[in-house]
Short mmCIF file of C-alpha atoms and ligand atoms in Angstrom, two decimals:
data_model
loop_
_atom_site.label_atom_id
_atom_site.label_comp_id
_atom_site.label_asym_id
_atom_site.label_seq_id
_atom_site.Cartn_x
_atom_site.Cartn_y
_atom_site.Cartn_z
CA UNK A 1 -27.85 229.71 -119.13
CA UNK A 2 -24.72 228.05 -120.42
CA UNK A 3 -23.33 228.40 -123.92
CA UNK A 4 -25.21 226.55 -126.67
CA UNK A 5 -23.46 224.41 -129.25
CA UNK A 6 -24.65 222.74 -132.42
CA UNK A 7 -23.69 219.73 -134.46
CA UNK A 8 -20.81 220.05 -136.93
CA UNK A 9 -21.89 218.64 -140.27
CA UNK A 10 -20.39 219.37 -143.68
CA UNK A 11 -18.19 222.13 -142.26
CA UNK A 12 -21.05 224.04 -140.59
CA UNK A 13 -22.19 224.32 -137.01
CA UNK A 14 -25.91 223.77 -137.13
CA UNK A 15 -28.90 223.33 -134.91
CA UNK A 16 -31.52 221.13 -136.57
CA UNK A 17 -35.06 222.51 -136.27
CA UNK A 18 -36.88 221.15 -133.26
CA UNK A 19 -33.62 219.81 -131.80
CA UNK A 20 -33.71 218.56 -128.23
CA UNK A 21 -30.86 219.61 -125.99
CA UNK A 22 -28.89 218.28 -123.06
CA UNK A 23 -26.27 219.86 -120.80
CA UNK A 24 -23.00 218.64 -119.33
CA UNK A 25 -21.99 219.47 -115.78
CA UNK A 26 -18.83 219.37 -113.78
CA UNK A 27 -18.86 216.26 -111.58
CA UNK A 28 -16.99 218.36 -109.03
CA UNK A 29 -19.15 221.47 -108.68
CA UNK A 30 -22.27 220.87 -110.77
CA UNK A 31 -21.38 223.88 -112.94
CA UNK A 32 -22.97 223.66 -116.37
CA UNK A 33 -20.41 223.49 -119.16
CA UNK A 34 -22.57 223.80 -122.21
CA UNK A 35 -25.81 222.84 -123.87
CA UNK A 36 -25.63 220.43 -126.79
CA UNK A 37 -27.87 219.01 -129.47
CA UNK A 38 -29.21 215.52 -128.85
CA UNK A 39 -28.71 214.25 -132.39
CA UNK A 40 -31.29 212.03 -134.05
CA UNK A 41 -30.72 209.21 -136.49
CA UNK A 42 -31.57 211.65 -139.26
CA UNK A 43 -28.71 213.92 -138.11
CA UNK A 44 -26.37 210.93 -138.00
CA UNK A 45 -27.37 210.03 -141.54
CA UNK A 46 -26.68 213.57 -142.74
CA UNK A 47 -23.27 213.50 -141.06
CA UNK A 48 -22.41 210.21 -142.77
CA UNK A 49 -23.52 211.62 -146.13
CA UNK A 50 -21.45 214.77 -145.59
CA UNK A 51 -18.42 212.64 -144.75
CA UNK A 52 -19.00 210.55 -147.85
CA UNK A 53 -19.28 213.64 -150.02
CA UNK A 54 -15.96 214.96 -148.70
CA UNK A 55 -14.16 211.64 -149.11
CA UNK A 56 -13.07 211.85 -152.72
CA UNK A 57 -11.47 215.29 -152.37
CA UNK A 58 -9.72 214.33 -149.14
CA UNK A 59 -8.37 211.01 -150.37
CA UNK A 60 -6.88 212.76 -153.39
CA UNK A 61 -5.21 215.41 -151.27
CA UNK A 62 -1.57 214.28 -151.10
CA UNK A 63 -0.95 212.59 -147.75
CA UNK A 64 1.91 215.00 -146.81
CA UNK A 65 -0.58 217.89 -147.32
CA UNK A 66 -3.05 216.15 -145.06
CA UNK A 67 -0.16 215.88 -142.64
CA UNK A 68 0.36 219.64 -142.73
CA UNK A 69 -3.22 220.20 -141.63
CA UNK A 70 -2.71 217.75 -138.78
CA UNK A 71 0.49 219.54 -137.79
CA UNK A 72 -1.46 222.79 -137.68
CA UNK A 73 -4.09 221.06 -135.51
CA UNK A 74 -1.30 219.90 -133.19
CA UNK A 75 0.00 223.47 -132.99
CA UNK A 76 -3.45 224.77 -132.02
CA UNK A 77 -3.86 222.00 -129.44
CA UNK A 78 -0.52 223.13 -128.00
CA UNK A 79 -1.56 226.77 -127.98
CA UNK A 80 -4.81 225.85 -126.20
CA UNK A 81 -3.34 223.18 -123.93
CA UNK A 82 -4.02 224.96 -120.63
CA UNK A 83 -7.55 225.89 -121.58
CA UNK A 84 -8.44 222.46 -123.00
CA UNK A 85 -6.78 220.74 -120.06
CA UNK A 86 -9.01 222.69 -117.71
CA UNK A 87 -12.09 221.74 -119.76
CA UNK A 88 -11.09 218.10 -119.33
CA UNK A 89 -10.69 218.56 -115.58
CA UNK A 90 -13.93 220.44 -115.26
CA UNK A 91 -16.01 218.15 -117.42
CA UNK A 92 -14.82 214.72 -116.32
CA UNK A 93 -13.08 215.47 -113.04
CA UNK A 94 -9.49 214.29 -113.41
CA UNK A 95 -6.95 216.56 -111.72
CA UNK A 96 -5.51 219.39 -113.82
CA UNK A 97 -2.05 217.87 -114.45
CA UNK A 98 -3.86 214.79 -115.80
CA UNK A 99 -6.28 216.97 -117.78
CA UNK A 100 -3.30 218.65 -119.41
CA UNK A 101 -1.71 215.23 -119.88
CA UNK A 102 -4.82 214.17 -121.78
CA UNK A 103 -4.33 217.10 -124.15
CA UNK A 104 -0.58 216.42 -124.39
CA UNK A 105 -1.29 212.84 -125.42
CA UNK A 106 -3.46 214.25 -128.22
CA UNK A 107 -0.70 216.66 -129.28
CA UNK A 108 1.86 213.85 -129.32
CA UNK A 109 -0.34 211.62 -131.40
CA UNK A 110 -1.48 214.24 -133.90
CA UNK A 111 2.15 215.30 -134.44
CA UNK A 112 3.17 211.68 -134.83
CA UNK A 113 0.43 211.02 -137.37
CA UNK A 114 1.27 214.16 -139.33
CA UNK A 115 4.66 212.58 -140.07
CA UNK A 116 2.91 209.39 -141.14
CA UNK A 117 1.64 211.41 -144.11
CA UNK A 118 5.15 211.09 -145.54
CA UNK A 119 5.24 207.33 -145.01
CA UNK A 120 2.02 205.28 -145.26
CA UNK A 121 4.38 202.58 -146.35
CA UNK A 122 3.58 199.64 -148.53
CA UNK A 123 5.80 196.69 -149.46
CA UNK A 124 7.63 195.76 -152.62
CA UNK A 125 7.80 192.01 -153.05
CA UNK A 126 9.57 189.99 -155.79
CA UNK A 127 7.50 188.23 -158.41
CA UNK A 128 8.06 184.61 -159.31
CA UNK A 129 7.97 185.70 -162.96
CA UNK A 130 10.36 187.82 -164.97
CA UNK A 131 9.54 191.40 -165.92
CA UNK A 132 6.89 191.71 -163.29
CA UNK A 133 6.69 193.93 -160.21
CA UNK A 134 4.52 193.31 -157.18
CA UNK A 135 3.79 195.79 -154.43
CA UNK A 136 1.19 196.89 -151.94
CA UNK A 137 -0.44 200.24 -151.31
CA UNK A 138 -2.38 201.52 -148.34
CA UNK A 139 -5.65 203.08 -149.35
CA UNK A 140 -8.25 204.86 -147.25
CA UNK A 141 -11.48 203.04 -146.52
CA UNK A 142 -14.03 205.84 -146.68
CA UNK A 143 -16.29 206.98 -143.87
CA UNK A 144 -15.06 206.07 -140.41
CA UNK A 145 -17.24 206.31 -137.31
CA UNK A 146 -15.36 207.10 -134.08
CA UNK A 147 -17.28 206.34 -130.90
CA UNK A 148 -15.31 207.54 -127.92
CA UNK A 149 -15.44 207.47 -124.10
CA UNK A 150 -15.42 210.23 -121.51
CA UNK A 151 -12.32 209.14 -119.59
CA UNK A 152 -9.82 210.55 -122.11
CA UNK A 153 -12.07 213.05 -123.85
CA UNK A 154 -9.31 214.68 -125.89
CA UNK A 155 -6.66 211.96 -126.31
CA UNK A 156 -8.76 208.96 -127.34
CA UNK A 157 -10.87 210.74 -130.00
CA UNK A 158 -7.62 212.00 -131.48
CA UNK A 159 -6.12 208.50 -131.59
CA UNK A 160 -8.95 207.62 -133.92
CA UNK A 161 -9.53 210.89 -135.78
CA UNK A 162 -5.89 211.73 -136.59
CA UNK A 163 -5.07 208.19 -137.73
CA UNK A 164 -8.21 208.00 -139.88
CA UNK A 165 -7.60 211.43 -141.41
CA UNK A 166 -3.96 211.00 -142.29
CA UNK A 167 -4.83 207.81 -144.15
CA UNK A 168 -7.34 209.77 -146.23
CA UNK A 169 -10.61 208.76 -144.60
CA UNK A 170 -13.36 211.09 -143.48
CA UNK A 171 -14.88 210.84 -140.02
CA UNK A 172 -18.13 211.01 -138.09
CA UNK A 173 -17.23 211.60 -134.45
CA UNK A 174 -19.70 210.52 -131.75
CA UNK A 175 -18.29 211.36 -128.31
CA UNK A 176 -19.59 210.27 -124.91
CA UNK A 177 -22.44 212.59 -123.92
CA UNK A 178 -20.93 213.76 -120.63
CA UNK A 179 -17.80 215.16 -122.26
CA UNK A 180 -19.51 216.93 -125.15
CA UNK A 181 -17.81 220.25 -124.41
CA UNK A 182 -14.38 218.69 -124.84
CA UNK A 183 -15.61 217.14 -128.09
CA UNK A 184 -16.86 220.49 -129.40
CA UNK A 185 -13.57 222.20 -128.54
CA UNK A 186 -11.59 219.40 -130.17
CA UNK A 187 -13.67 219.69 -133.33
CA UNK A 188 -13.09 223.46 -133.38
CA UNK A 189 -9.35 222.82 -133.34
CA UNK A 190 -9.61 220.79 -136.55
CA UNK A 191 -11.91 223.38 -138.08
CA UNK A 192 -9.39 226.12 -137.31
CA UNK A 193 -6.56 223.99 -138.70
CA UNK A 194 -8.21 224.19 -142.12
CA UNK A 195 -9.79 220.79 -142.57
CA UNK A 196 -12.07 220.90 -145.64
CA UNK A 197 -15.85 220.78 -144.97
CA UNK A 198 -17.25 217.33 -144.27
CA UNK A 199 -13.89 215.70 -143.52
CA UNK A 200 -14.68 215.68 -139.79
CA UNK A 201 -18.26 215.77 -138.53
CA UNK A 202 -19.47 215.88 -134.95
CA UNK A 203 -22.69 214.28 -133.76
CA UNK A 204 -23.40 214.83 -130.06
CA UNK A 205 -26.02 212.96 -128.02
CA UNK A 206 -26.77 209.51 -126.82
CA UNK A 207 -25.69 206.33 -128.56
CA UNK A 208 -29.20 204.99 -128.18
CA UNK A 209 -30.51 207.57 -130.64
CA UNK A 210 -27.79 207.41 -133.29
CA UNK A 211 -26.03 204.10 -132.69
CA UNK A 212 -27.96 202.01 -135.17
CA UNK A 213 -27.46 204.49 -138.00
CA UNK A 214 -23.75 204.89 -137.26
CA UNK A 215 -23.08 201.16 -137.09
CA UNK A 216 -25.21 199.96 -140.00
CA UNK A 217 -25.39 202.74 -142.63
CA UNK A 218 -24.13 201.34 -145.96
CA UNK A 219 -21.62 204.18 -146.44
CA UNK A 220 -19.84 203.52 -143.13
CA UNK A 221 -16.76 201.37 -143.65
CA UNK A 222 -15.28 201.02 -140.17
CA UNK A 223 -16.50 201.64 -136.66
CA UNK A 224 -13.81 202.37 -134.12
CA UNK A 225 -15.11 202.07 -130.58
CA UNK A 226 -13.57 202.64 -127.15
CA UNK A 227 -15.78 202.23 -124.11
CA UNK A 228 -17.55 199.74 -121.89
CA UNK A 229 -17.73 196.04 -122.71
CA UNK A 230 -21.52 195.86 -122.86
CA UNK A 231 -21.83 198.79 -125.25
CA UNK A 232 -18.93 197.45 -127.30
CA UNK A 233 -20.58 194.08 -127.61
CA UNK A 234 -23.77 195.81 -128.81
CA UNK A 235 -21.86 197.87 -131.39
CA UNK A 236 -20.00 194.80 -132.63
CA UNK A 237 -23.13 192.68 -132.95
CA UNK A 238 -25.12 195.40 -134.70
CA UNK A 239 -22.30 196.29 -137.09
CA UNK A 240 -21.56 192.64 -137.84
CA UNK A 241 -24.99 192.24 -139.38
CA UNK A 242 -24.05 194.96 -141.82
CA UNK A 243 -20.60 193.33 -142.31
CA UNK A 244 -18.67 196.33 -141.01
CA UNK A 245 -15.14 196.13 -139.80
CA UNK A 246 -15.20 197.04 -136.10
CA UNK A 247 -12.31 197.95 -133.86
CA UNK A 248 -13.06 197.54 -130.16
CA UNK A 249 -11.12 198.78 -127.16
CA UNK A 250 -12.82 197.95 -123.89
CA UNK A 251 -12.23 197.10 -120.28
CA UNK A 252 -9.38 195.93 -118.13
CA UNK A 253 -8.68 194.36 -114.74
CA UNK A 254 -5.04 195.22 -114.67
CA UNK A 255 -2.68 193.71 -112.10
CA UNK A 256 0.41 195.18 -110.55
CA UNK A 257 2.56 192.36 -109.19
CA UNK A 258 4.99 193.23 -106.41
CA UNK A 259 7.58 190.53 -105.81
CA UNK A 260 9.60 190.07 -102.62
CA UNK A 261 12.72 191.64 -104.17
CA UNK A 262 10.94 194.74 -105.49
CA UNK A 263 11.94 198.31 -104.75
CA UNK A 264 9.00 198.89 -102.46
CA UNK A 265 9.11 202.70 -102.53
CA UNK A 266 8.97 202.61 -106.30
CA UNK A 267 6.18 200.03 -106.29
CA UNK A 268 4.25 202.21 -103.84
CA UNK A 269 4.39 205.28 -106.08
CA UNK A 270 3.40 203.03 -108.97
CA UNK A 271 0.32 201.56 -107.37
CA UNK A 272 -0.92 204.93 -106.10
CA UNK A 273 -0.66 206.46 -109.55
CA UNK A 274 -2.02 203.36 -111.27
CA UNK A 275 -4.98 202.76 -108.98
CA UNK A 276 -6.07 206.28 -108.10
CA UNK A 277 -4.92 208.40 -111.06
CA UNK A 278 -8.03 209.72 -112.85
CA UNK A 279 -9.95 208.23 -109.88
CA UNK A 280 -9.24 204.78 -111.31
CA UNK A 281 -11.23 205.57 -114.43
CA UNK A 282 -8.73 204.38 -117.00
CA UNK A 283 -8.98 201.17 -118.97
CA UNK A 284 -5.39 200.72 -117.89
CA UNK A 285 -5.99 201.48 -114.19
CA UNK A 286 -4.42 199.18 -111.62
CA UNK A 287 -7.35 197.43 -109.99
CA UNK A 288 -5.46 194.47 -108.53
CA UNK A 289 -2.32 194.52 -106.43
CA UNK A 290 -0.77 191.05 -106.32
CA UNK A 291 1.48 191.23 -103.34
CA UNK A 292 4.14 188.68 -102.42
CA UNK A 293 3.62 187.21 -98.93
CA UNK A 294 7.12 188.17 -97.74
CA UNK A 295 6.49 191.87 -98.23
CA UNK A 296 2.72 191.80 -97.77
CA UNK A 297 2.37 193.35 -94.31
CA UNK A 298 5.16 195.84 -94.83
CA UNK A 299 3.89 197.09 -98.15
CA UNK A 300 0.30 197.38 -96.96
CA UNK A 301 1.45 199.40 -93.99
CA UNK A 302 3.39 201.74 -96.30
CA UNK A 303 0.39 202.05 -98.62
CA UNK A 304 -2.10 202.83 -95.86
CA UNK A 305 0.25 205.32 -94.25
CA UNK A 306 0.83 207.11 -97.52
CA UNK A 307 -2.91 207.32 -98.20
CA UNK A 308 -3.42 209.30 -95.01
CA UNK A 309 -1.92 212.36 -96.71
CA UNK A 310 -3.67 211.68 -100.03
CA UNK A 311 -5.93 214.62 -100.89
CA UNK A 312 -9.29 214.14 -102.58
CA UNK A 313 -11.02 217.30 -103.74
CA UNK A 314 -11.18 220.07 -106.31
CA UNK A 315 -9.44 218.73 -109.43
CA UNK A 316 -8.42 222.23 -110.46
CA UNK A 317 -6.65 223.02 -107.21
CA UNK A 318 -2.89 222.48 -107.03
CA UNK A 319 -2.01 219.73 -104.58
CA UNK A 320 -5.17 217.66 -105.06
CA UNK A 321 -4.27 214.02 -105.63
CA UNK A 322 -7.65 212.81 -106.84
CA UNK A 323 -10.82 214.50 -108.08
CA UNK A 324 -14.37 213.22 -108.23
CA UNK A 325 -15.61 210.32 -110.32
CA UNK A 326 -17.11 211.38 -113.61
CA UNK A 327 -20.85 211.16 -113.04
CA UNK A 328 -23.68 210.09 -110.80
CA UNK A 329 -23.91 206.81 -112.73
CA UNK A 330 -20.24 206.15 -112.08
CA UNK A 331 -20.66 206.97 -108.41
CA UNK A 332 -23.58 204.58 -108.08
CA UNK A 333 -21.80 201.75 -109.84
CA UNK A 334 -18.62 202.15 -107.80
CA UNK A 335 -20.50 202.31 -104.47
CA UNK A 336 -22.42 199.19 -105.52
CA UNK A 337 -19.16 197.36 -106.12
CA UNK A 338 -17.90 198.44 -102.72
CA UNK A 339 -21.02 196.85 -101.19
CA UNK A 340 -20.47 193.72 -103.27
CA UNK A 341 -16.91 193.54 -101.97
CA UNK A 342 -18.07 193.76 -98.37
CA UNK A 343 -20.78 191.14 -98.92
CA UNK A 344 -18.43 188.66 -100.50
CA UNK A 345 -16.20 188.91 -97.45
CA UNK A 346 -13.39 191.13 -98.66
CA UNK A 347 -11.85 193.15 -95.81
CA UNK A 348 -12.13 196.90 -96.27
CA UNK A 349 -8.73 198.33 -95.33
CA UNK A 350 -9.45 201.95 -96.10
CA UNK A 351 -12.02 204.18 -97.78
CA UNK A 352 -15.27 202.73 -99.00
CA UNK A 353 -17.45 205.78 -98.63
CA UNK A 354 -18.84 208.67 -100.60
CA UNK A 355 -17.36 211.91 -99.27
CA UNK A 356 -19.92 214.37 -98.00
CA UNK A 357 -20.13 217.78 -96.36
CA UNK A 358 -19.14 221.23 -97.67
CA UNK A 359 -17.95 221.31 -101.27
CA UNK A 360 -18.15 217.51 -101.50
CA UNK A 361 -21.93 217.73 -101.54
CA UNK A 362 -21.87 219.34 -104.96
CA UNK A 363 -20.03 216.47 -106.62
CA UNK A 364 -19.35 212.76 -106.81
CA UNK A 365 -16.40 212.12 -104.54
CA UNK A 366 -15.44 208.65 -103.35
CA UNK A 367 -12.62 207.82 -100.97
CA UNK A 368 -9.67 205.89 -102.34
CA UNK A 369 -10.68 202.39 -101.37
CA UNK A 370 -8.59 199.30 -100.70
CA UNK A 371 -9.87 195.80 -100.06
CA UNK A 372 -7.93 192.83 -98.87
CA UNK A 373 -9.49 190.40 -101.33
CA UNK A 374 -9.20 186.95 -102.78
CA UNK A 375 -8.82 185.91 -106.36
CA UNK A 376 -12.22 184.81 -107.65
CA UNK A 377 -14.23 187.45 -105.82
CA UNK A 378 -16.26 189.68 -108.12
CA UNK A 379 -14.27 192.77 -107.06
CA UNK A 380 -11.13 190.92 -108.17
CA UNK A 381 -12.54 189.88 -111.54
CA UNK A 382 -14.89 192.59 -112.80
CA UNK A 383 -13.98 196.05 -114.02
CA UNK A 384 -15.09 198.67 -111.47
CA UNK A 385 -13.67 201.75 -113.21
CA UNK A 386 -13.23 203.66 -109.98
CA UNK A 387 -10.76 204.23 -107.14
CA UNK A 388 -11.08 200.71 -105.75
CA UNK A 389 -8.09 198.41 -105.41
CA UNK A 390 -8.18 194.69 -104.56
CA UNK A 391 -5.06 193.44 -102.79
CA UNK A 392 -4.42 189.74 -103.26
CA UNK A 393 -1.68 187.82 -101.46
CA UNK A 394 0.49 185.57 -103.63
CA UNK A 395 3.14 183.16 -102.47
CA UNK A 396 5.36 182.89 -105.53
CA UNK A 397 5.86 183.96 -109.10
CA UNK A 398 3.83 181.05 -110.51
CA UNK A 399 0.83 182.03 -108.44
CA UNK A 400 1.25 185.67 -109.44
CA UNK A 401 1.10 184.75 -113.12
CA UNK A 402 -1.86 182.42 -112.59
CA UNK A 403 -3.88 185.03 -110.69
CA UNK A 404 -2.87 187.85 -113.05
CA UNK A 405 -4.10 185.78 -116.00
CA UNK A 406 -7.19 184.50 -114.23
CA UNK A 407 -9.55 187.22 -115.48
CA UNK A 408 -11.50 187.77 -118.68
CA UNK A 409 -9.63 190.94 -119.60
CA UNK A 410 -6.10 191.46 -120.90
CA UNK A 411 -5.14 195.09 -121.41
CA UNK A 412 -2.28 196.14 -119.15
CA UNK A 413 -0.08 194.44 -116.54
CA UNK A 414 2.90 195.29 -114.42
CA UNK A 415 5.56 193.60 -112.32
CA UNK A 416 7.99 195.11 -109.83
CA UNK A 417 11.07 192.96 -109.37
CA UNK A 418 14.84 193.34 -109.57
CA UNK A 419 15.22 189.86 -111.06
CA UNK A 420 15.93 190.20 -114.78
CA UNK A 421 15.02 186.61 -115.56
CA UNK A 422 11.71 186.89 -113.83
CA UNK A 423 10.85 190.17 -115.52
CA UNK A 424 11.40 188.59 -118.93
CA UNK A 425 9.31 185.58 -117.94
CA UNK A 426 6.55 187.95 -116.88
CA UNK A 427 6.80 189.78 -120.18
CA UNK A 428 6.32 186.48 -121.98
CA UNK A 429 3.62 184.96 -119.83
CA UNK A 430 1.31 187.76 -118.71
CA UNK A 431 -1.82 187.64 -120.83
CA UNK A 432 -2.13 191.31 -121.73
CA UNK A 433 -1.53 193.63 -124.65
CA UNK A 434 0.81 195.72 -122.51
CA UNK A 435 3.34 194.73 -119.82
CA UNK A 436 5.31 197.20 -117.74
CA UNK A 437 8.44 196.22 -115.84
CA UNK A 438 9.01 198.35 -112.74
CA UNK A 439 6.39 200.88 -113.84
CA UNK A 440 2.65 201.15 -113.21
CA UNK A 441 -0.07 199.75 -115.49
CA UNK A 442 -0.85 203.22 -116.85
CA UNK A 443 1.23 205.54 -118.96
CA UNK A 444 1.20 204.26 -122.52
CA UNK A 445 3.02 206.39 -125.10
CA UNK A 446 1.53 207.17 -128.51
CA UNK A 447 4.33 205.83 -130.68
CA UNK A 448 3.66 202.29 -129.44
CA UNK A 449 0.69 200.04 -130.11
CA UNK A 450 -2.09 200.20 -127.54
CA UNK A 451 -4.70 197.52 -127.00
CA UNK A 452 -5.51 194.29 -125.29
CA UNK A 453 -6.39 190.65 -125.65
CA UNK A 454 -9.25 188.48 -124.36
CA UNK A 455 -12.41 190.51 -123.60
CA UNK A 456 -10.53 193.79 -123.84
CA UNK A 457 -10.71 193.96 -127.59
CA UNK A 458 -11.07 192.09 -130.84
CA UNK A 459 -7.51 191.93 -132.01
CA UNK A 460 -6.67 195.40 -133.27
CA UNK A 461 -4.33 197.98 -131.82
CA UNK A 462 -4.40 201.74 -131.73
CA UNK A 463 -1.47 204.18 -131.74
CA UNK A 464 2.02 203.26 -132.92
CA UNK A 465 2.66 202.49 -136.57
CA UNK A 466 -0.11 199.89 -136.53
CA UNK A 467 -2.68 202.67 -135.95
CA UNK A 468 -2.86 203.03 -139.70
CA UNK A 469 -3.91 199.41 -140.25
CA UNK A 470 -7.33 199.91 -138.76
CA UNK A 471 -8.08 202.68 -141.20
CA UNK A 472 -6.63 201.44 -144.48
CA UNK A 473 -7.27 198.75 -147.01
CA UNK A 474 -4.28 197.05 -148.58
CA UNK A 475 -4.26 197.07 -152.35
CA UNK A 476 -1.99 194.47 -153.97
CA UNK A 477 -0.67 195.53 -157.37
CA UNK A 478 0.95 193.37 -160.06
CA UNK A 479 2.65 195.16 -162.97
CA UNK A 480 3.60 192.91 -165.85
CA UNK A 481 5.98 194.61 -168.29
CA UNK A 482 6.85 191.49 -170.35
CA UNK A 483 4.26 192.31 -173.02
CA UNK A 484 3.03 188.74 -173.06
CA UNK A 485 0.71 186.61 -170.97
CA UNK A 486 2.68 185.11 -168.09
CA UNK A 487 0.93 182.55 -165.95
CA UNK A 488 1.77 182.41 -162.27
CA UNK A 489 2.09 178.87 -160.87
CA UNK A 490 2.05 177.50 -164.46
CA UNK A 491 4.86 179.14 -166.43
CA UNK A 492 8.49 178.75 -165.55
C1 UN1 B 501 -7.60 204.40 -121.49
O1 UN1 B 501 -7.76 204.38 -120.27
O2 UN1 B 501 -8.49 203.99 -122.24
O3 UN1 B 501 -1.80 204.40 -120.64
C2 UN1 B 501 -6.41 204.96 -122.18
C3 UN1 B 501 -2.61 205.21 -120.19
C4 UN1 B 501 -3.06 206.35 -121.07
C5 UN1 B 501 -4.14 205.90 -121.99
C6 UN1 B 501 -5.27 205.21 -121.29
N1 UN1 B 501 -1.94 206.84 -121.83
O4 UN1 B 501 -3.07 205.12 -119.08
#
């Protein structure tokens, strides 16, 4: 029997009477990692009410003081980095260095946001009238709902939680079901850091049960969602009816372009990390390699050779390059896409199968898979979210840009070239929220904005200084110290 955990509402861990439970399991070994409460809409409502109750006290806490609590949370994350990193690896299957990287990304962001408590800058703007001051303030919105995915179970929730908290909001956190243990541990960090009761609340369980309440309750002011496009569309549509502001961060079909003048060794390391890091389960994963015809055969040969020594297996073992995919559902979906690829005539160059036998039988392991594909095939257009790479031959830079942009998504993009002019042109013309020059499509840093265009999102960005925008209202203030009625646009 694994450890049992409750919901965290109003500063207390609680198990509602008659609560149903679910367990999470390692996608590598099947080991159970905890038993969690499947929250109901009533639980979600109580969490929202608790967050609302805590709001006034938290918003009035001076922002630098809120920052000190965040800094303490960052310190505890640091202290627990190894342990939390191994929870990430165990619960969603990415290899341990990446599990620890997930936690490090949280540490970086929480530290960064703690400093924001001493800024939260507004603007001072001149008035057209004498003896009048005009300025703006950033004010918290109220109750924020954070709906987060399993692929970065520590980093992504923190992008939302820490930014919302520093701005003075209170939060209801609804994590993906299959990484509930990471979510519980993360919540405990904030509890230990001294966050007042109700400022952060955790509601575990499926979105189906609590989604409507979380997206339509009158006290919820903003819903911040990262996850799949279909779910995101549902959240957006539902919340729109209740006129909520919604921030969406969804899929990608990110290209790495390799031009004929590229440093091929560098591009090779880049594509391996980009396509197969976290078993390809990043929104930023490289799922298309756009390869210039002059280096096509050579680069493919290098890639296939290098993959021969690529180790798939236990994510906790040193030397493993790639762990399992995160769940049975993921495995099914990825294997389906591999079949689709074969049916639409893409040539399977390597991989393509579920790994079986011995320890593999306990988990969801798929070989790193590479297709020689064409632009326009489904495997070259749709997000697979697995270790599957489509290689597409391009004959020049114009074609590379056209193919790169020829998808519905626009999160990340990358080009390998030594030509400065071309790299700047790529930067300007690639339709994506993020462009890397001579680096893979993954690896965003927290002090810069993160997000995408087209079907990837709805215009907002996380991280960086803009992170605060999502979670604040701007108040415009006019102070007239002339002691008489002055009429803008009419006087003077
Ligand atoms: C995601 O996959 O949703 O740039 C986030 C990266 C990571 C964040 C990815 N720092 O790959």
